[in-house]
Short mmCIF file of C-alpha atoms (C1' of nucleotides) in Angstrom, two decimals:
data_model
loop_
_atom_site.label_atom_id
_atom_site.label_comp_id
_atom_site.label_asym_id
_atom_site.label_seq_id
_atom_site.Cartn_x
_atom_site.Cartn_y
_atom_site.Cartn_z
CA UNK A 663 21.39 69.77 -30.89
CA UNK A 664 18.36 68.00 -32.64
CA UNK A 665 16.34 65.54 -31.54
CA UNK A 666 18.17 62.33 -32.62
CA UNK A 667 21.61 63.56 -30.97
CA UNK A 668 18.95 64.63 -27.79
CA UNK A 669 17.62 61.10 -27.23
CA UNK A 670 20.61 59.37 -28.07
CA UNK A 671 22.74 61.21 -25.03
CA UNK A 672 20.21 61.20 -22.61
CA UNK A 673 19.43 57.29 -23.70
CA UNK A 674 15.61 57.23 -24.51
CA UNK A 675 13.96 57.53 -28.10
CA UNK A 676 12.96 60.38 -30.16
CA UNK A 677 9.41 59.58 -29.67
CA UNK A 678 9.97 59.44 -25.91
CA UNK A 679 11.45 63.33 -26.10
CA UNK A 680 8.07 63.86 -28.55
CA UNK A 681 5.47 61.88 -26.13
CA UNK A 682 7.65 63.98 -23.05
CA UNK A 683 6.36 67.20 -24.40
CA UNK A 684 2.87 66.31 -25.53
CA UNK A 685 2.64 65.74 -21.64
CA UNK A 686 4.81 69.01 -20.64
CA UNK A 687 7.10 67.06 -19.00
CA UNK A 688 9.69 68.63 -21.38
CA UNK A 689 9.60 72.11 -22.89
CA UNK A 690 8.68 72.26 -26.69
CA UNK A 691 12.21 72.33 -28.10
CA UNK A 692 12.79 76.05 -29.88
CA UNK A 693 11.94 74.97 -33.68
CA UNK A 694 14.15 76.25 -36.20
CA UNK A 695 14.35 75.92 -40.80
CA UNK A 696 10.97 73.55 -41.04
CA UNK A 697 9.77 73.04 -37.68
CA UNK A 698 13.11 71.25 -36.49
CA UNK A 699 13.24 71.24 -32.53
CA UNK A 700 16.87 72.24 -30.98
CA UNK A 701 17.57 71.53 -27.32
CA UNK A 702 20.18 72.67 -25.33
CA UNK A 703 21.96 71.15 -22.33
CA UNK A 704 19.73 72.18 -19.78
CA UNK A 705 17.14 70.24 -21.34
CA UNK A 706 19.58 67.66 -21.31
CA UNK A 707 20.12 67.63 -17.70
CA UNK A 708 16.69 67.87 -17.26
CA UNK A 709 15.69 64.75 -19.52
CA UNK A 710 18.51 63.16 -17.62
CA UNK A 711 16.74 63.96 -14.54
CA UNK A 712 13.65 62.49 -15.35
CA UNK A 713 14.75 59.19 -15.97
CA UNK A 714 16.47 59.13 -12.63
CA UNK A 715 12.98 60.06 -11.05
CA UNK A 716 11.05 57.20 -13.58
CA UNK A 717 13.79 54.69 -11.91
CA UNK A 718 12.97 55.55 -9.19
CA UNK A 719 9.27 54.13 -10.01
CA UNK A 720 7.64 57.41 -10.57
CA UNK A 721 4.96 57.52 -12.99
CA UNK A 722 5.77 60.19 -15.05
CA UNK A 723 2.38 62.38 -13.77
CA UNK A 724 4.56 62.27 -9.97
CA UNK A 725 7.65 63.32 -12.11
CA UNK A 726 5.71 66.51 -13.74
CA UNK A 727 5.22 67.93 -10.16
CA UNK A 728 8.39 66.89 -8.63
CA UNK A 729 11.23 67.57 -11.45
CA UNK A 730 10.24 71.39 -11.38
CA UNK A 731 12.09 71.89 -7.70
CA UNK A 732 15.50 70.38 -9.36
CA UNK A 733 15.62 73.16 -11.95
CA UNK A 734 13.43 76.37 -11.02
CA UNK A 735 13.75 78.19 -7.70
CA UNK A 736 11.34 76.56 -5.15
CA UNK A 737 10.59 79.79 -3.82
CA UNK A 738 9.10 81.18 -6.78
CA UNK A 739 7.34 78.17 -8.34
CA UNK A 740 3.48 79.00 -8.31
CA UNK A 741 1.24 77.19 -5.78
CA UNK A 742 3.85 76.83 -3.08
CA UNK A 743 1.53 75.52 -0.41
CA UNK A 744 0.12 72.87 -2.45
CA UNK A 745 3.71 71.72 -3.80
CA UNK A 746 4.96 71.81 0.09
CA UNK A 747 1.52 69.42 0.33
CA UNK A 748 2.71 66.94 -2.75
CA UNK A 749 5.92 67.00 -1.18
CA UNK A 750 5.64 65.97 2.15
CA UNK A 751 3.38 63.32 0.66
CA UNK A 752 5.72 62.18 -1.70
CA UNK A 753 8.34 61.97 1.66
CA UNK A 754 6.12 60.37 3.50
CA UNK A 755 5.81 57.55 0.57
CA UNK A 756 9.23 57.42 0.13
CA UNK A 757 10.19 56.61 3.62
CA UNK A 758 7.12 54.12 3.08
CA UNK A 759 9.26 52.69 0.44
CA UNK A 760 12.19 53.02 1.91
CA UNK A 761 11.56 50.71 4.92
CA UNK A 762 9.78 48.19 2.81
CA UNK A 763 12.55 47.77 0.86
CA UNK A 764 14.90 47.29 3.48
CA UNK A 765 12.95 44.76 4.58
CA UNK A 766 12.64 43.06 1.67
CA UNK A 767 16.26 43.09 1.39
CA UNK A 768 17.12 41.24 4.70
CA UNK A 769 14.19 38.85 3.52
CA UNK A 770 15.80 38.24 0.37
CA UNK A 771 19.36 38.17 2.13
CA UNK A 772 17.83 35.44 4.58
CA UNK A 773 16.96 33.24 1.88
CA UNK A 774 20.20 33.76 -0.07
CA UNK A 775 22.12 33.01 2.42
CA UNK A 776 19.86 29.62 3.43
CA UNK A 777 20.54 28.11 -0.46
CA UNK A 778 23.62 29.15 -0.82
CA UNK A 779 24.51 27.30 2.76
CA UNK A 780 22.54 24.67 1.71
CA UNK A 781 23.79 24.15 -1.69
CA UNK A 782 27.57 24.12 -0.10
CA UNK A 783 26.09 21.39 2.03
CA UNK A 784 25.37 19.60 -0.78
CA UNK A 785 28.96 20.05 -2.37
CA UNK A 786 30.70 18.71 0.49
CA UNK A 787 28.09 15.76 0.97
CA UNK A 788 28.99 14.84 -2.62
CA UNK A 789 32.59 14.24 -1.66
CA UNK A 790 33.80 17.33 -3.54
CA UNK B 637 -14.01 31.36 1.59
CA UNK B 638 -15.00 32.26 -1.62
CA UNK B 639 -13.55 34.26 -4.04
CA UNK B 640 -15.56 37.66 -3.33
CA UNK B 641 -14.71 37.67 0.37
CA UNK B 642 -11.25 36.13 -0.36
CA UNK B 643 -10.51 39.61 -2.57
CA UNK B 644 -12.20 41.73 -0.81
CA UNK B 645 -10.05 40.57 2.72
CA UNK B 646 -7.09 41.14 0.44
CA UNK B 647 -8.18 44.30 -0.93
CA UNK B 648 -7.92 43.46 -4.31
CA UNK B 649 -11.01 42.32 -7.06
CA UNK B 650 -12.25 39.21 -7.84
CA UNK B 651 -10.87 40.09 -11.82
CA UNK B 652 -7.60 40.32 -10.38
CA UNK B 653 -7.43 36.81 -8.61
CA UNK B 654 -8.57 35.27 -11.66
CA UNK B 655 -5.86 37.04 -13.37
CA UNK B 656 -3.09 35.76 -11.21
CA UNK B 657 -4.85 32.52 -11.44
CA UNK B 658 -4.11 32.43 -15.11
CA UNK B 659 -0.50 33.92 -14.70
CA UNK B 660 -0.01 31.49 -12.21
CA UNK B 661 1.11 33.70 -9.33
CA UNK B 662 -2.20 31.80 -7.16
CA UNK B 663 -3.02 28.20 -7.67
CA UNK B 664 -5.86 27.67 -9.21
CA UNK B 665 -8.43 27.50 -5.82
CA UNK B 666 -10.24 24.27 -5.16
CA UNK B 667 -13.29 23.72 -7.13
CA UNK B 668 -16.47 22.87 -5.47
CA UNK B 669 -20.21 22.19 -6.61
CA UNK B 670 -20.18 23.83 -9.96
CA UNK B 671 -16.89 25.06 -10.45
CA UNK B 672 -16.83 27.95 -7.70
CA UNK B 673 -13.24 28.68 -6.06
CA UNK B 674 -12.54 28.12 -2.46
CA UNK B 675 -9.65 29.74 -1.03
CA UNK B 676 -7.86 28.97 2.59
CA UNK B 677 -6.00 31.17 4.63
CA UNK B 678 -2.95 30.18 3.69
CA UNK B 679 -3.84 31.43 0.14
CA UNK B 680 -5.13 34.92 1.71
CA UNK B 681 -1.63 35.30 3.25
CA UNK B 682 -0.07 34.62 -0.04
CA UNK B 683 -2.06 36.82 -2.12
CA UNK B 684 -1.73 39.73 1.23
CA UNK B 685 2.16 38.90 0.32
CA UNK B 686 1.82 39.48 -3.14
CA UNK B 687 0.21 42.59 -2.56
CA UNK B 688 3.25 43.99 -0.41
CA UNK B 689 5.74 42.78 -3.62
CA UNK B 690 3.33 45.11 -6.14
CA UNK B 691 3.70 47.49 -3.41
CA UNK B 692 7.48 47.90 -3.81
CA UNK B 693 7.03 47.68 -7.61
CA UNK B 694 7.89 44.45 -8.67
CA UNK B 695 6.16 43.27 -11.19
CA UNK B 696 4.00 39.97 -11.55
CA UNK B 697 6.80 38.56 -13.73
CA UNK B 698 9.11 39.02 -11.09
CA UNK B 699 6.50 38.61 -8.06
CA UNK B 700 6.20 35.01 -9.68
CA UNK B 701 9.97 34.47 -9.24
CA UNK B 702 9.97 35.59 -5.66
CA UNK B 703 7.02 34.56 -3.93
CA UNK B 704 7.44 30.98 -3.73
CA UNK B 705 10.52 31.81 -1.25
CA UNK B 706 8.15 32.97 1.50
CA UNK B 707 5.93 29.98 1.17
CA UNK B 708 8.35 26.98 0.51
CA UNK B 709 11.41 25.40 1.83
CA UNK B 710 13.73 27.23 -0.39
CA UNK B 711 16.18 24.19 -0.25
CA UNK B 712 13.42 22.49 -1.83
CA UNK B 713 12.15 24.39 -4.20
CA UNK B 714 13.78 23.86 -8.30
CA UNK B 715 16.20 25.50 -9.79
CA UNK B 716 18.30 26.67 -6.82
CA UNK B 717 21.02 27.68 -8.83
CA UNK B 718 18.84 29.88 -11.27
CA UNK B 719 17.08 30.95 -8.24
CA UNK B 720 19.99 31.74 -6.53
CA UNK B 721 21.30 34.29 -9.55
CA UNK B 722 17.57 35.87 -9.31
CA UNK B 723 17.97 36.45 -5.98
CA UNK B 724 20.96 37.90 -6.23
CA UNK B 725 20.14 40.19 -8.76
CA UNK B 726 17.28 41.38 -6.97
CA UNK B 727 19.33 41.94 -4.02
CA UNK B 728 21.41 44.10 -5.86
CA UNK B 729 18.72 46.21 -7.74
CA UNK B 730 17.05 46.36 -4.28
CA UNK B 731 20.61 48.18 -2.73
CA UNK B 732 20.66 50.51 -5.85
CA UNK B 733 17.00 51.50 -5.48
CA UNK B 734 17.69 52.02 -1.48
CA UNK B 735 20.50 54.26 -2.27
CA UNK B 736 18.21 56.35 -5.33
CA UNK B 737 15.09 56.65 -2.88
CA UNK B 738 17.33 57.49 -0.32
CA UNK B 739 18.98 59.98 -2.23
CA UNK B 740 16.03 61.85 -3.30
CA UNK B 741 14.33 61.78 0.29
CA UNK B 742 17.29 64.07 1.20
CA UNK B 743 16.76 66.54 -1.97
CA UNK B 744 13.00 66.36 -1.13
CA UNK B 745 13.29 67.17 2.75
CA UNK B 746 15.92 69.76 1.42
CA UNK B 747 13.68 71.01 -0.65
CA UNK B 748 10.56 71.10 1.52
CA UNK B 749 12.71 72.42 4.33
CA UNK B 750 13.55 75.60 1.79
CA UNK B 751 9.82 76.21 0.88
CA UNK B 752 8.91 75.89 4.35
CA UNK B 753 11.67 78.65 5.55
CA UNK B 754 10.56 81.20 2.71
CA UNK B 755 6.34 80.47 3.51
CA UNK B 756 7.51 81.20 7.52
CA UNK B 757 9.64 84.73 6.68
CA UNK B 758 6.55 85.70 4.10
CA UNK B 759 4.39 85.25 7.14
CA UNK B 760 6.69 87.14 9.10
CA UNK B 761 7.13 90.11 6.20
CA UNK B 762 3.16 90.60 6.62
CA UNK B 763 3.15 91.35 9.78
CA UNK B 764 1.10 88.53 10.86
"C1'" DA C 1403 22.85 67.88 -57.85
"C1'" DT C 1404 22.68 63.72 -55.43
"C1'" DT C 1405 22.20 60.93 -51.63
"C1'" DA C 1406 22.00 59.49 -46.98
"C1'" DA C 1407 20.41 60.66 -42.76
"C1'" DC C 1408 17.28 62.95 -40.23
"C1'" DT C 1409 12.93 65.19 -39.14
"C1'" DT C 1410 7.79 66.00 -39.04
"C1'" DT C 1411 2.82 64.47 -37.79
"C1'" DG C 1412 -0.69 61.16 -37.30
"C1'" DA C 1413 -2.16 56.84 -36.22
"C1'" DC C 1414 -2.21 52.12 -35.20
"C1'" DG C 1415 0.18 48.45 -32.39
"C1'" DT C 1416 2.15 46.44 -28.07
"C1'" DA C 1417 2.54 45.11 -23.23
"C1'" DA C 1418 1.07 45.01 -18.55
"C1'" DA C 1419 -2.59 45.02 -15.43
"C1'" DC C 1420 -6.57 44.99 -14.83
"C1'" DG C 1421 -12.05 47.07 -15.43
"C1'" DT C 1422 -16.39 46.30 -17.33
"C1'" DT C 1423 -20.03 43.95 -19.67
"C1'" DA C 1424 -22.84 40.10 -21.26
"C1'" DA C 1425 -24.97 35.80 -20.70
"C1'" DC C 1426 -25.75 32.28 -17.80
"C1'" DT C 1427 -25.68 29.36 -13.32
"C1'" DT C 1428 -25.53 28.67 -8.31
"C1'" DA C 1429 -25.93 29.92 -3.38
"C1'" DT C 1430 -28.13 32.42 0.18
"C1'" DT C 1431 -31.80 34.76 2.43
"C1'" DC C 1432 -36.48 35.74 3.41
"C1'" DG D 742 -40.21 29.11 -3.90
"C1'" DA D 743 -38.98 33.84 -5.10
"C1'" DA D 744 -35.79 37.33 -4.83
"C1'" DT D 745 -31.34 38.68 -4.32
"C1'" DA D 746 -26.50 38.18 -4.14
"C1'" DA D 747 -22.73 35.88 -5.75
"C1'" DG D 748 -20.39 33.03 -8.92
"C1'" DT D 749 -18.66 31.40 -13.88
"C1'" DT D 750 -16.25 32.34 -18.61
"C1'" DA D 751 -15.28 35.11 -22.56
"C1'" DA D 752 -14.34 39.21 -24.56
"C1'" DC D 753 -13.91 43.95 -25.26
"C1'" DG D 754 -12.33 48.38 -22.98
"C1'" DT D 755 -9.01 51.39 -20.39
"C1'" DT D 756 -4.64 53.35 -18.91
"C1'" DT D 757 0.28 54.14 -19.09
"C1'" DA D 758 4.27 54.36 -21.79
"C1'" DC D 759 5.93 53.97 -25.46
"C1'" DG D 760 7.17 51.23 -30.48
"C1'" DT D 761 6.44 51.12 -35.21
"C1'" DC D 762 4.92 52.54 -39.59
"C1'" DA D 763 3.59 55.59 -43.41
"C1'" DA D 764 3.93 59.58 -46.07
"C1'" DA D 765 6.20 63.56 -46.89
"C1'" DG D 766 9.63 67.02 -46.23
"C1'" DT D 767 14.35 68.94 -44.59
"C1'" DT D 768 19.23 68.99 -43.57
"C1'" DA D 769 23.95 67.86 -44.19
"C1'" DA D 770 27.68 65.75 -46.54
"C1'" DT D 771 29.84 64.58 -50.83
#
DNA sequence: ATTAACTTTGACGTAAACGTTAACTTATTC
DNA sequence: GAATAAGTTAACGTTTACGTCAAAGTTAAT
């Protein structure tokens, strides 16, 4: 498929798929006729892939190391110790995250649940 | 305090607390002699809590929104309803995000776990 | 053949979040 | 009091991640 049909389906721009490969996030496309780029699904899925990572809140540098171990075979990607390194940093942050987030969840539950009792306070105080 | 040591405490640059001055995520501090910022504690701990809020990746828009809740009566603070749906929302972003980052900690240990088997057998292979 | 839709590259623009510099004033230390 | 460190505002610069535009060409449908 071409570009436009590419973007569209995965749900980013043309000129995202274009700025992806200036950065080798995404292979350059096999050009056919006048320099056309074709992709197939695979690139697809990958595309697809990386926005899952980028909502996540990777920066897309932290997505060019990490979406390589969804699609190749870990065992044979080149400079396995150092990958093994990013990745066990990149767990590390992530359980970081993680627990953070939980705990601004029950903060933010807390506080939901202390207007929304309140407000109800207010209802019934109102005679309603 | 003023506002170098009040930064540096909270690890950030006096730029940036001007910034957030001007965005209004930090009142502006109390002027004294000619026009220097004085900051209290309580501001440190609000700025320390704005920190932790980047941290998790909201953004100053949204810090804004959310940081009042840790420093005032939330019963008391405008807009309870609108408040309320922000919160809300949040809260629901926040359990998809747990979910994602939880998701991809298990294809990351997965994935580290695989390396680390194949590194440990090479080692094996060589004899050593 | 015509036309609409699509593609190409290059380059400037935008937004967010500051960093850095300049010019000037004040506070602190010796 | 001099020297040094710290402060002020304004403004331009940087980075990331694209958006938008221009100019020109190609592809696909009719």
């Amino acid at each position: 498929m071409r570009i436009g049909e590419f973007a569209r389906r995965a749900g980013v721009t043309a000129r995202t798929v274009r700025y992806y490969e200036s950065l080798g996030l995404l292979e350059p496309g096999e050009r056919q006729g006048a320099g056309f780029r074709y992709y197939t699904e695979a690139e697809l899925a990958r595309l697809q892939k990386i926005n899952d990572l980028k909502e996540l809140g990777l920066s897309l540098e932290e997505i060019i190391s990490v979406v390589p171990l969804y699609f190749e075979d870990p065992t044979r990607i080149r400079g396995k110790q150092k990958i093994l390194e990013i990745l066990k940093q990149h767990l590390q942050e992530t359980d970081g995250k993680l627990a953070a987030l939980a705990q601004f969840r029950i903060e933010l539950q807390a506080k939901i649940d202390r207007i929304q009792q309140w407000l109800e306070e207010q209802t019934q105080r109102e005679g309603k």
